[in-house]
XYZ file of C-alpha atoms in Angstrom:
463
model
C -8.702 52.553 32.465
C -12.105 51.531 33.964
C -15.493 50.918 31.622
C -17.045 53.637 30.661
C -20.302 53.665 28.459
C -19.861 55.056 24.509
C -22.608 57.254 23.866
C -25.746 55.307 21.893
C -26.266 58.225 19.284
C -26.386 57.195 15.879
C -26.638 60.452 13.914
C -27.240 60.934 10.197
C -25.926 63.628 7.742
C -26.153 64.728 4.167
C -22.744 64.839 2.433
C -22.672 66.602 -0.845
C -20.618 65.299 -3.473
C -20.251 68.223 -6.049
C -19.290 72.025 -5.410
C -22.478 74.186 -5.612
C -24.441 74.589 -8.816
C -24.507 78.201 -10.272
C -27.542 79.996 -12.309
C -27.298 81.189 -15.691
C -25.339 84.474 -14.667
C -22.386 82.444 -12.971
C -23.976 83.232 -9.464
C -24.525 80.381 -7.185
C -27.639 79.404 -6.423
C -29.702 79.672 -3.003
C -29.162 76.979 -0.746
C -32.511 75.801 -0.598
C -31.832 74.812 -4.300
C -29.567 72.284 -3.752
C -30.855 69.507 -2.798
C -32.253 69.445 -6.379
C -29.888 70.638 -8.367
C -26.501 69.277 -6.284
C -25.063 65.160 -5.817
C -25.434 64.485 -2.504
C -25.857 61.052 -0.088
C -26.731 59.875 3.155
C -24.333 58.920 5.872
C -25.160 56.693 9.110
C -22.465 57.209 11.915
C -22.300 55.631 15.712
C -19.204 54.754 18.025
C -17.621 51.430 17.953
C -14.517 49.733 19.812
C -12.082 48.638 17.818
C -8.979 45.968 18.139
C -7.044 46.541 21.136
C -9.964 48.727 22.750
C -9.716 51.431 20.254
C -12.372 53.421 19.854
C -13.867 53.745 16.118
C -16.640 55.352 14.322
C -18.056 53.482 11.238
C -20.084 54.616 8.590
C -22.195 53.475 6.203
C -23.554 55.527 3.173
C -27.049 55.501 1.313
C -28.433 57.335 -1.298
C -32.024 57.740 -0.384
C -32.684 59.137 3.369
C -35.853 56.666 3.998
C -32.998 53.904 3.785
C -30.544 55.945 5.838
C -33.487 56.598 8.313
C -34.575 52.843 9.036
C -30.931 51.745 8.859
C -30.499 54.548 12.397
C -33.587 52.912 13.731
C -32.529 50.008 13.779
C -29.014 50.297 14.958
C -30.576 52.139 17.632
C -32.785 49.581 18.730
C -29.943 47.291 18.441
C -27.888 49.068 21.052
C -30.634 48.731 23.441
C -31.081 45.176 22.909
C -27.242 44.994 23.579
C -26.008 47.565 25.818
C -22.964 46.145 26.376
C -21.830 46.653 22.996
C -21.907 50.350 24.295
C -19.368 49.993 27.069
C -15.740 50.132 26.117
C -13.380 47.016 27.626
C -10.849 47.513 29.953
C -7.659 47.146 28.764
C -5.959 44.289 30.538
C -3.437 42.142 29.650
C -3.187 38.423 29.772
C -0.694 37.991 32.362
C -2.999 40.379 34.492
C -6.103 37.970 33.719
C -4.544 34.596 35.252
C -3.511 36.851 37.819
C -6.982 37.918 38.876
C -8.747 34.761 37.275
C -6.366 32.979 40.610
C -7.599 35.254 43.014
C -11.396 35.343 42.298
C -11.484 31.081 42.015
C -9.856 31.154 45.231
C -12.516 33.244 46.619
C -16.044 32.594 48.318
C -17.886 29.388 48.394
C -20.214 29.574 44.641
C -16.971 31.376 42.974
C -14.030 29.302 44.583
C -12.816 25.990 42.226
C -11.346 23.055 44.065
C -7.764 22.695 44.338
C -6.917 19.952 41.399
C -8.995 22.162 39.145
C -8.070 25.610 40.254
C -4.640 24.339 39.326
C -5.456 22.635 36.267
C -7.081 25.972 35.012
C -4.116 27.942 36.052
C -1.478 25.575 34.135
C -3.619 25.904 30.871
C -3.807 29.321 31.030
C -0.219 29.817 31.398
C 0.575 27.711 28.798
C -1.639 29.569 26.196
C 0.121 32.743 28.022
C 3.366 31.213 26.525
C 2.000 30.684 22.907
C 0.309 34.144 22.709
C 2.624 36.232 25.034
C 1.599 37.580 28.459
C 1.590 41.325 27.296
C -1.151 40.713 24.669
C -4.465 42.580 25.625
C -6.795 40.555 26.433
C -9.485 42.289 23.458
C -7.350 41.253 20.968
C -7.351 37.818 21.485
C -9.319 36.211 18.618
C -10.878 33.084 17.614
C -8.191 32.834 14.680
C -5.410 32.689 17.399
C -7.379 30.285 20.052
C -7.157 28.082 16.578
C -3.784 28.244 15.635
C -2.804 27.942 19.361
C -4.845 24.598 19.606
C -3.225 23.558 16.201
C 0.705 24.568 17.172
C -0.494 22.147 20.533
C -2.089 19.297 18.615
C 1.462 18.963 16.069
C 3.704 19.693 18.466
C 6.890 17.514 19.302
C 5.992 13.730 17.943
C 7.366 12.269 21.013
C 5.442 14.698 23.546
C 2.341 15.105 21.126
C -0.502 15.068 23.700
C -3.678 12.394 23.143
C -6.955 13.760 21.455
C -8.312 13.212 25.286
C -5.398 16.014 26.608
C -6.224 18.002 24.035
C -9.917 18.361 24.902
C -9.164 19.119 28.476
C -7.592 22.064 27.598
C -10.080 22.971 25.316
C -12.629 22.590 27.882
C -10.632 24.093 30.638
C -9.924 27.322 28.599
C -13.446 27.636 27.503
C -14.220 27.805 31.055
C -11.475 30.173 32.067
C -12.453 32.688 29.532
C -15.748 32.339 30.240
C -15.148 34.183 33.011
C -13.427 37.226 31.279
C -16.960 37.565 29.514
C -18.590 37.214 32.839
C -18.558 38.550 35.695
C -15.187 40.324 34.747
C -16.810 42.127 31.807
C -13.068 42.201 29.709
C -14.029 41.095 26.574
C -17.621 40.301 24.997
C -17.275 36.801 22.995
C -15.441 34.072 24.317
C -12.566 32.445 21.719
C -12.233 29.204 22.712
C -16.271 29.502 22.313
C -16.726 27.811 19.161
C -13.991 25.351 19.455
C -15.506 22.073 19.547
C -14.001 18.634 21.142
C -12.500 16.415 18.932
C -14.325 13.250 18.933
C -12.126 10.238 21.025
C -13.217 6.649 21.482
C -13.819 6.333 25.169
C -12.132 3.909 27.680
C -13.944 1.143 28.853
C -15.104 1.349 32.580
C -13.700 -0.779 34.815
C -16.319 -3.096 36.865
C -15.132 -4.372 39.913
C -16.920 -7.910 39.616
C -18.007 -9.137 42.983
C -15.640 -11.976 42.728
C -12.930 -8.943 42.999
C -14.438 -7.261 45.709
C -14.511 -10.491 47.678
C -10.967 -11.189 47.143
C -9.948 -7.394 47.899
C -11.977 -7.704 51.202
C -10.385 -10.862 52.186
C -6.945 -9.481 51.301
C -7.711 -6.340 53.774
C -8.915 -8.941 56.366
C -5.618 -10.992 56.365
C -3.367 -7.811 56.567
C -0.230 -8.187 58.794
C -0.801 -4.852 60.749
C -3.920 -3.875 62.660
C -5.091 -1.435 59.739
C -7.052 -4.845 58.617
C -10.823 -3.578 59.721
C -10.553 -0.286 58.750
C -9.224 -1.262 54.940
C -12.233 -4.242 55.202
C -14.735 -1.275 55.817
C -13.384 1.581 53.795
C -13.327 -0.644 50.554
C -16.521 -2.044 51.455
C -18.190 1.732 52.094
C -16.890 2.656 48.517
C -18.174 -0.369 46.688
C -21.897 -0.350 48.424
C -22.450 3.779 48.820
C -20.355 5.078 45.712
C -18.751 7.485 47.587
C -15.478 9.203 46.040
C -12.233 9.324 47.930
C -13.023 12.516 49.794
C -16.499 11.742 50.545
C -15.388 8.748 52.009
C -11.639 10.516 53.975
C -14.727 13.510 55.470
C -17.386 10.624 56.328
C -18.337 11.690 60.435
C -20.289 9.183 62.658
C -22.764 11.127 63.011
C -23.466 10.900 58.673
C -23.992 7.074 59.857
C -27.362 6.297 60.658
C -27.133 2.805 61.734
C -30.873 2.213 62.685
C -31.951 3.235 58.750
C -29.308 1.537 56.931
C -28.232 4.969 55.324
C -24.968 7.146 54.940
C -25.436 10.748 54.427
C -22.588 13.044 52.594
C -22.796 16.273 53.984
C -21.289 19.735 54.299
C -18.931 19.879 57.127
C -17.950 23.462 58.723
C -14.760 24.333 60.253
C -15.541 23.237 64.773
C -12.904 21.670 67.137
C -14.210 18.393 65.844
C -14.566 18.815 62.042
C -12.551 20.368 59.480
C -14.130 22.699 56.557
C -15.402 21.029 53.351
C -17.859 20.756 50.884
C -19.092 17.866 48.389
C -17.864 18.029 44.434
C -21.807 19.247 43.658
C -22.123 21.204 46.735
C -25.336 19.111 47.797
C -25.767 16.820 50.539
C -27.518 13.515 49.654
C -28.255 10.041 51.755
C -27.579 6.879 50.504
C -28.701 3.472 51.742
C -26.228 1.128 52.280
C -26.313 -2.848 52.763
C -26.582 -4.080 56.417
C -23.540 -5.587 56.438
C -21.607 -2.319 55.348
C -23.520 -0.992 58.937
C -22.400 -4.403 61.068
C -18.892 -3.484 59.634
C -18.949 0.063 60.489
C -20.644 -0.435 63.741
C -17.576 -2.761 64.513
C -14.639 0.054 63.315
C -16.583 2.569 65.664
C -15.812 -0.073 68.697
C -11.792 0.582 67.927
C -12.345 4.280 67.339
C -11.029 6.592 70.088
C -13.846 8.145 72.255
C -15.021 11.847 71.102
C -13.477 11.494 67.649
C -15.688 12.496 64.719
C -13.796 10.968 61.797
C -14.977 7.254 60.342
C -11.807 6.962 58.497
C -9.458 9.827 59.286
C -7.351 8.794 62.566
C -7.137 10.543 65.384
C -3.429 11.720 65.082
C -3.968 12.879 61.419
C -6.728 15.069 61.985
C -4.678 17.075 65.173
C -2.077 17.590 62.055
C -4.086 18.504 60.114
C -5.841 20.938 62.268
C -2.484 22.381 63.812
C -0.973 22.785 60.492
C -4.159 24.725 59.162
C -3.931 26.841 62.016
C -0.696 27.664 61.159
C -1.665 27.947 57.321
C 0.655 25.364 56.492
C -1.876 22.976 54.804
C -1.991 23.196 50.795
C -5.588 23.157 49.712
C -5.811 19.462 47.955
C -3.381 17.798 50.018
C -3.790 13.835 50.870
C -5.912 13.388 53.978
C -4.119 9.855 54.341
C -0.386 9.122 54.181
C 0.482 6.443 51.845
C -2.588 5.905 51.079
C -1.769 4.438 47.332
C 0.829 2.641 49.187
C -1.348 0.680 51.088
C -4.324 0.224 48.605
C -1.747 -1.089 46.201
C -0.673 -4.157 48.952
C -4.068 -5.084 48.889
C -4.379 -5.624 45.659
C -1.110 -7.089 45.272
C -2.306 -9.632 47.604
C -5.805 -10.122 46.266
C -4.249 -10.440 43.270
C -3.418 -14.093 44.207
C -7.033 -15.028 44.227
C -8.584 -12.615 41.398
C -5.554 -12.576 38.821
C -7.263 -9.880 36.827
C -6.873 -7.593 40.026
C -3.319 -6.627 38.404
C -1.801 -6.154 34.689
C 1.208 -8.354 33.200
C 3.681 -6.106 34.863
C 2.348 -6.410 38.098
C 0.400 -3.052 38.237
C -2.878 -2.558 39.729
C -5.768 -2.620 37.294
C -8.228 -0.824 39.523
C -8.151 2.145 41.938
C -10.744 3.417 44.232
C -12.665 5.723 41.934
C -13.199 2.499 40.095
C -15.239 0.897 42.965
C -17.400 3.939 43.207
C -18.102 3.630 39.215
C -18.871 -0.129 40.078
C -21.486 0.681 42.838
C -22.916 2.952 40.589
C -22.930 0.310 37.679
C -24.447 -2.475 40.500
C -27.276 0.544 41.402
C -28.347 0.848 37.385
C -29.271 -3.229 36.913
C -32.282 -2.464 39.474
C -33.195 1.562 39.707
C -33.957 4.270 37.428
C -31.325 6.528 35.751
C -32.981 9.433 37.229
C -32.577 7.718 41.301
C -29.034 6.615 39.863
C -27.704 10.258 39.329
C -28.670 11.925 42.704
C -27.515 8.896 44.632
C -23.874 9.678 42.955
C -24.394 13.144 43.040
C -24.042 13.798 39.390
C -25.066 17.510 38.016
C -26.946 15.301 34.763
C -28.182 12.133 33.829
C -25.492 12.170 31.030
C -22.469 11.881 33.053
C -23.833 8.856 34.961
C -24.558 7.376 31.332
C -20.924 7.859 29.507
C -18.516 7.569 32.662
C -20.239 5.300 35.176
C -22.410 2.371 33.855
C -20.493 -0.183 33.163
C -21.432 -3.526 30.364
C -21.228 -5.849 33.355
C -20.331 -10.053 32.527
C -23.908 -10.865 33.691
C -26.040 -8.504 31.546
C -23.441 -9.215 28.561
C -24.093 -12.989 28.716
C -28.145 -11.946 28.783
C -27.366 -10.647 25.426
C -25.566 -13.495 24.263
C -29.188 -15.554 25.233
C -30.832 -13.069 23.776
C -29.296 -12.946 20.272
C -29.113 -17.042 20.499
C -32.973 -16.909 21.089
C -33.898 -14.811 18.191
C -31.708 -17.336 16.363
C -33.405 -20.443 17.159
C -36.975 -18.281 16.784
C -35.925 -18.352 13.176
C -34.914 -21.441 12.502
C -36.846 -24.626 12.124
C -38.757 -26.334 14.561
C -37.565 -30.055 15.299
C -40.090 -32.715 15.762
C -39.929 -36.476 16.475
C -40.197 -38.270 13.058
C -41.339 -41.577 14.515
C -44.458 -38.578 15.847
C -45.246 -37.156 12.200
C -46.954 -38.560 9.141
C -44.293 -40.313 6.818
C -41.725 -39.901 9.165
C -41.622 -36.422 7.984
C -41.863 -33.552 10.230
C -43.960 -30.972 9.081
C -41.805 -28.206 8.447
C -39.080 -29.957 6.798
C -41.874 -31.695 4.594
C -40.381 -32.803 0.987
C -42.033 -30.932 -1.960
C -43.599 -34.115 -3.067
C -45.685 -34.131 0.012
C -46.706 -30.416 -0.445
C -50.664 -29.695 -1.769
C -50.000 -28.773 -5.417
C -51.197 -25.494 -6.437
C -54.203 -24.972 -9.017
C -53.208 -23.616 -12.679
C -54.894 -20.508 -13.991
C -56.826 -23.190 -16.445
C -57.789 -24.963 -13.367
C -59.158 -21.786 -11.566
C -61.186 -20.415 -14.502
C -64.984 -20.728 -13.567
């Protein structure tokens, strides 16, 4: 069943509440008599829906008709502030939501969701289709059960009870998802994970790559045994001096380089025999400038790279897979650009490791990944710009997510508030003089009472 519209009338009617009165003779009276001689009341009526898409029509009752009267008017001019109060929801059922909720993220560029999050969306939404049953309508989903559904996930099994930071991901991520029932789908009217506020988590610190760890990463890329030693040097380098996320950095083209200006630009690519479809996270381009050196290194990678190709950092081979395997519609949405990528990142490390210890944990694991030398570059970028220039050069949507995720307490501005707090001490405390310079011997801060000008009694100041 499609929408349809209720109709807006709100009508009023007289009910009476006794039979009719009679005259003196036993006859009833005329019936333009009884409004003063028989009980009666006021009734307001309009159309409703209902749970499960029912459709209802309240009442409410008054005993004067100037009450009854401004009560209409003003459900009436309610409905026209709202008229989608007047449409009745399509019945659809859960199940049939994910199903369509799939299909329209998947769509056109503006509607579409990446990948990771598409599938991130769809997992949460499957696994609230497993709490509250896939049949259920879709209307009758209230805020009471969005509760009790985030409550049976919160206590569930001690030994796979999720973190406070899993459990606000799905929060979020059904929001989001049911946001969408509301609009553009039109299903249901109020969202009911709306109200369901984030429960409040101590954040992770950021990791800072310090330079000292860059330097060591670089000159464990440089001293690799295979020849994939200059284009490790100038892919870590290109994340730590532009920011640029992993993707940013896998689509970077030569022609994003401009190596007269110092800048690299992340752009839109579109589907060509050279260059493969994709868009940036925030679906803006943006130009960043880059160090010299980053240039001088990329300047000497595009000496080694094969005539014609567009790619900084995706080989030659790869992107002919790639492409073939699109063609073929064999290529997942989301899929690594690089093989063994993580596998090769993590023998850097490994071996940088043996200069910069703090590189890797007790166990031998990395302690940084590649995201975390973006977050540093944006971190280095904060000590000497604005917020404001901050955020569009990382192509953040709002000041705010630069803030909490991406500027980093750094060693150098921590130990400027070490000086800072030590100066404010020794601001307070006494100054230290030479006594061999004061009167005495006695500096004159530290002067002994005896030395001090004795105050004048009240006697003494009395004219």
């Amino acid at each position: 069943m499609g929408q349809h519209l209720m109709t807006h009338k709100v009508s009023i009617m007289r009910r009476w509440m006794e039979p009719p009165p009679k005259g003196q003779e036993g006859q009833p009276i005329p019936k333009h008599l009884w409004p003063r001689r028989r009980k009666h009341v006021w009734i307001v009526r309009w159309f409703a829906q209902g749970p499960g898409g029912k459709i209802m029509r309240p009442a409410r009752t008054f005993s004067d008709r100037n009450e009854a009267e401004v009560f209409r008017a003003q459900k009436m001019a309610e409905f026209e502030r709202a008229p989608q109060q007047r449409k009745v929801q399509r019945r659809v059922t859960l199940g049939d939501f994910i199903v369509e909720f799939v299909q329209l993220r998947t769509g056109p560029r503006g509607q579409r969701l990446k990948a990771t999050s598409l599938e991130a969306s769809r997992y949460c939404l499957e696994r609230f289709a497993s709490y509250a049953g896939k049949g259920t309508q879709l209307v009758t989903i209230s805020p009471a059960i969005a509760v009790r559904f985030i409550s049976a996930i919160r206590e569930g099994d001690s030994k796979k009870r999720p973190s406070p930071a899993t459990v606000n991901r799905l929060k979020r991520t059904l929001r989001a998802a049911f946001s969408v029932a509301v609009s553009p789908l039109g299903y249901i009217r109020e969202n009911p994970f709306l109200g369901i506020r984030s429960d409040r988590v101590a954040q992770p610190a950021i990791r800072y790559v310090s330079p000292t760890e860059f330097t060591a990463l670089v000159e464990a890329a440089r001293t690799r045994k295979d020849q994939a030693d200059l284009w490790w040097e100038s892919f870590l380098t290109v994340c730590y001096t532009a920011g640029l996320r992993y993707g940013e950095a896998l689509n970077l083209t030569w022609s994003d380089v401009d190596f007269e200006g110092d800048e690299i630009t992340v752009s839109t690519k579109t589907e060509s025999e050279h260059t493969l479809d994709w868009t940036p996270k925030d679906y803006e381009n943006r130009t960043i400038p880059v160090p010299s050196e980053t240039i001088a290194l990329l300047a000497r990678l595009q000496q080694n790279c094969r005539k014609g190709h567009a790619y900084v950092f995706l080989p030659l081979d790869r992107f002919e897979l790639i492409k073939a395997a699109m063609k073929k519609e064999l290529w997942p949405e989301g899929r690594n650009m690089i093989n063994n990528f993580n596998r090769g990142f993590r023998s850097v490390v490994e071996h940088a490791a043996r200069q910069a210890p703090s590189l890797i944990d007790k166990s031998g694991k990395p302690t940084v990944s590649i995201h975390d030398l973006r977050r540093s570059a944006i971190t280095n970028w904060s000590r000497f710009a604005n917020i404001q220039t901050v955020m569009k050069m990382a192509g953040h949507s709002s000041v705010g997510t630069t803030q909490r995720y991406y500027a980093a307490a750094t060693q150098d501005q921590l130990d400027l508030i070490r000086e800072a707090s030590r100066a404010a001490v020794l601001v307070g405390q006494p100054r230290q003089s030479d006594p061999k310079v004061t009167q005495n011997g006695v500096s004159g801060v530290e002067k002994p009472r005896r030395y001090a000008k004795k105050s004048l009694s009240d006697k003494e100041l009395r004219p």
